[in-house]
XYZ file of C-alpha atoms in Angstrom:
191
model
C 16.911 26.151 -27.935
C 13.761 26.702 -30.009
C 15.124 24.648 -32.935
C 15.843 21.744 -30.551
C 12.269 21.866 -29.165
C 10.831 21.583 -32.685
C 12.732 18.325 -33.179
C 11.236 16.685 -30.083
C 8.062 14.721 -30.709
C 6.049 13.952 -27.585
C 4.548 10.526 -28.119
C 0.909 10.460 -26.949
C 0.490 8.381 -23.769
C -2.682 6.299 -24.170
C -4.374 3.846 -21.820
C -4.326 0.465 -23.566
C -7.664 -1.039 -24.538
C -8.852 -3.487 -27.179
C -10.037 -0.620 -29.367
C -6.979 1.631 -28.860
C -4.596 -1.240 -29.713
C -6.470 -2.765 -32.683
C -4.183 -1.238 -35.375
C -1.045 -2.263 -33.441
C -1.914 -5.603 -31.877
C -4.235 -7.572 -29.632
C -4.845 -6.737 -25.971
C -4.179 -9.623 -23.582
C -6.188 -9.258 -20.396
C -8.229 -11.207 -17.875
C -10.923 -11.376 -20.568
C -10.713 -14.612 -22.588
C -9.586 -13.977 -26.160
C -12.262 -15.065 -28.635
C -14.155 -17.386 -26.261
C -16.040 -20.445 -27.426
C -13.427 -23.099 -28.121
C -15.214 -26.391 -27.474
C -12.995 -28.573 -25.333
C -15.179 -31.071 -23.451
C -13.126 -31.237 -20.253
C -13.994 -28.995 -17.279
C -17.156 -27.578 -18.888
C -18.911 -25.177 -16.607
C -15.688 -24.210 -14.817
C -13.352 -23.248 -17.711
C -14.112 -20.752 -20.473
C -11.839 -21.719 -23.377
C -10.568 -19.110 -25.841
C -9.361 -19.538 -29.407
C -5.630 -19.606 -30.150
C -3.903 -16.244 -30.465
C -2.465 -15.742 -33.965
C 1.135 -15.837 -32.722
C 3.379 -15.981 -35.808
C 7.107 -16.785 -35.860
C 9.716 -18.614 -37.889
C 12.049 -21.279 -36.560
C 11.729 -21.999 -32.851
C 9.495 -20.057 -30.465
C 11.126 -18.823 -27.271
C 9.554 -17.589 -24.048
C 11.598 -15.564 -21.576
C 11.318 -12.879 -18.918
C 13.001 -9.501 -18.505
C 13.061 -7.176 -15.470
C 12.613 -3.565 -16.568
C 13.603 -0.543 -14.487
C 13.364 3.213 -15.039
C 15.090 4.601 -18.139
C 15.115 7.822 -20.143
C 11.778 8.883 -21.636
C 13.530 9.450 -24.980
C 13.099 6.649 -27.494
C 16.286 5.930 -29.446
C 15.299 2.709 -31.189
C 12.280 1.321 -32.970
C 12.262 -2.098 -34.605
C 9.926 -4.339 -36.519
C 9.699 -7.974 -37.530
C 8.121 -9.006 -40.822
C 7.913 -12.734 -40.064
C 6.819 -12.605 -36.438
C 4.240 -11.208 -34.091
C 5.487 -10.748 -30.539
C 3.877 -11.004 -27.105
C 4.666 -8.925 -24.015
C 2.797 -9.595 -20.739
C 3.456 -7.728 -17.505
C 3.763 -9.933 -14.434
C 3.007 -8.643 -10.960
C 1.399 -5.448 -9.763
C 3.114 -2.795 -11.932
C 1.919 -1.431 -15.283
C 4.323 -0.956 -18.189
C 4.456 1.109 -21.380
C 4.803 -0.104 -24.964
C 5.782 2.433 -27.626
C 4.195 1.226 -30.875
C 3.932 2.479 -34.451
C 1.529 1.117 -37.036
C 2.920 -1.439 -39.495
C 3.886 0.091 -42.850
C 6.184 -2.567 -44.337
C 3.581 -3.600 -46.921
C 3.791 -0.050 -48.314
C 7.580 -0.478 -48.642
C 8.368 2.135 -45.990
C 11.617 1.816 -44.028
C 10.813 4.273 -41.216
C 7.698 4.515 -39.057
C 5.054 7.151 -39.668
C 5.773 9.210 -36.544
C 2.174 10.433 -36.284
C 1.120 6.800 -35.709
C 3.557 6.236 -32.831
C 1.863 6.018 -29.428
C 2.918 4.997 -25.939
C 0.379 2.526 -24.569
C 0.101 2.200 -20.790
C -0.552 -1.522 -20.260
C -2.251 -2.274 -16.919
C -0.590 -4.597 -14.416
C -1.152 -8.251 -15.280
C -2.062 -7.434 -18.905
C -0.178 -7.568 -22.171
C -0.186 -7.140 -25.916
C 0.501 -9.324 -28.926
C 1.740 -6.931 -31.607
C 0.875 -7.475 -35.254
C 3.544 -8.543 -37.744
C 5.436 -5.403 -38.811
C 4.391 -3.222 -35.861
C 7.160 -0.785 -34.948
C 8.049 -1.107 -31.268
C 10.567 -0.373 -28.580
C 11.250 -2.718 -25.691
C 8.754 -2.220 -22.845
C 9.337 0.631 -20.401
C 8.672 0.766 -16.677
C 5.933 3.207 -15.709
C 6.040 5.597 -12.735
C 9.536 4.361 -11.874
C 8.221 1.003 -10.673
C 10.215 -2.000 -11.963
C 8.202 -4.598 -13.841
C 8.930 -8.121 -15.037
C 7.680 -8.819 -18.530
C 7.071 -12.227 -20.083
C 8.005 -12.147 -23.784
C 7.192 -14.613 -26.535
C 9.472 -14.317 -29.500
C 11.481 -16.323 -32.033
C 14.921 -17.781 -31.408
C 16.124 -16.077 -34.603
C 15.261 -12.616 -33.262
C 16.628 -13.177 -29.741
C 19.876 -14.636 -31.135
C 20.330 -11.713 -33.550
C 19.785 -9.115 -30.814
C 22.005 -10.928 -28.286
C 24.768 -11.295 -30.908
C 25.003 -7.566 -31.611
C 28.484 -6.306 -30.753
C 27.187 -2.827 -29.933
C 23.957 -0.875 -29.758
C 23.523 0.189 -33.377
C 21.040 -0.154 -36.197
C 20.370 -3.699 -37.403
C 18.997 -5.364 -40.496
C 19.713 -8.982 -39.639
C 17.316 -11.837 -40.323
C 13.921 -10.751 -39.040
C 15.285 -7.797 -37.038
C 15.052 -4.365 -38.625
C 16.056 -1.880 -35.897
C 16.627 1.817 -36.557
C 17.890 4.877 -34.708
C 14.901 7.237 -34.894
C 16.849 10.495 -34.655
C 19.392 9.365 -37.259
C 16.633 8.338 -39.700
C 14.053 11.090 -39.111
C 15.863 13.990 -37.442
C 13.295 13.771 -34.617
C 13.622 12.779 -30.971
C 10.685 10.758 -29.674
C 9.851 11.293 -25.999
C 7.262 9.622 -23.786
C 5.752 12.310 -21.529
C 5.761 10.436 -18.217
């Protein structure tokens, strides 16, 4: 029993903020991102923000997913080296994003587990993760289902939807690994 406990890594649960997310991505909130874009229409009633640095190859796709309660153990982490990705919670429920700092430029093929955090994203907010950020699909928080708007690339969605089974992938811009298989550790979000 004690050996098993040593292999479990409790991922820190952190409230998302601009500062807390800066090494992983950009917080999307009711605050306008980089305000000051000068568009002459509706001045005085619209505060325009600069474009988000959303990066993808091929065709961009926007879709929704309804997320319900699941195990707090994280089996998979993935990254994309040619795409950032956006996740925005719709409605009144928060959600959780498990993120690890990008390390692909250092040639690493597994995340640095000490950089992995579970960010509690407030209802109606979201995150655009940096290229190469390790991530799991969003998780419902407190057992409340949440619908998430995702912005992605067609290449990535097609690769994931074409998988014949839930297993590791290194297809196109999808590099998805089984954390326990690769590190011997079980990641768990302490809800």
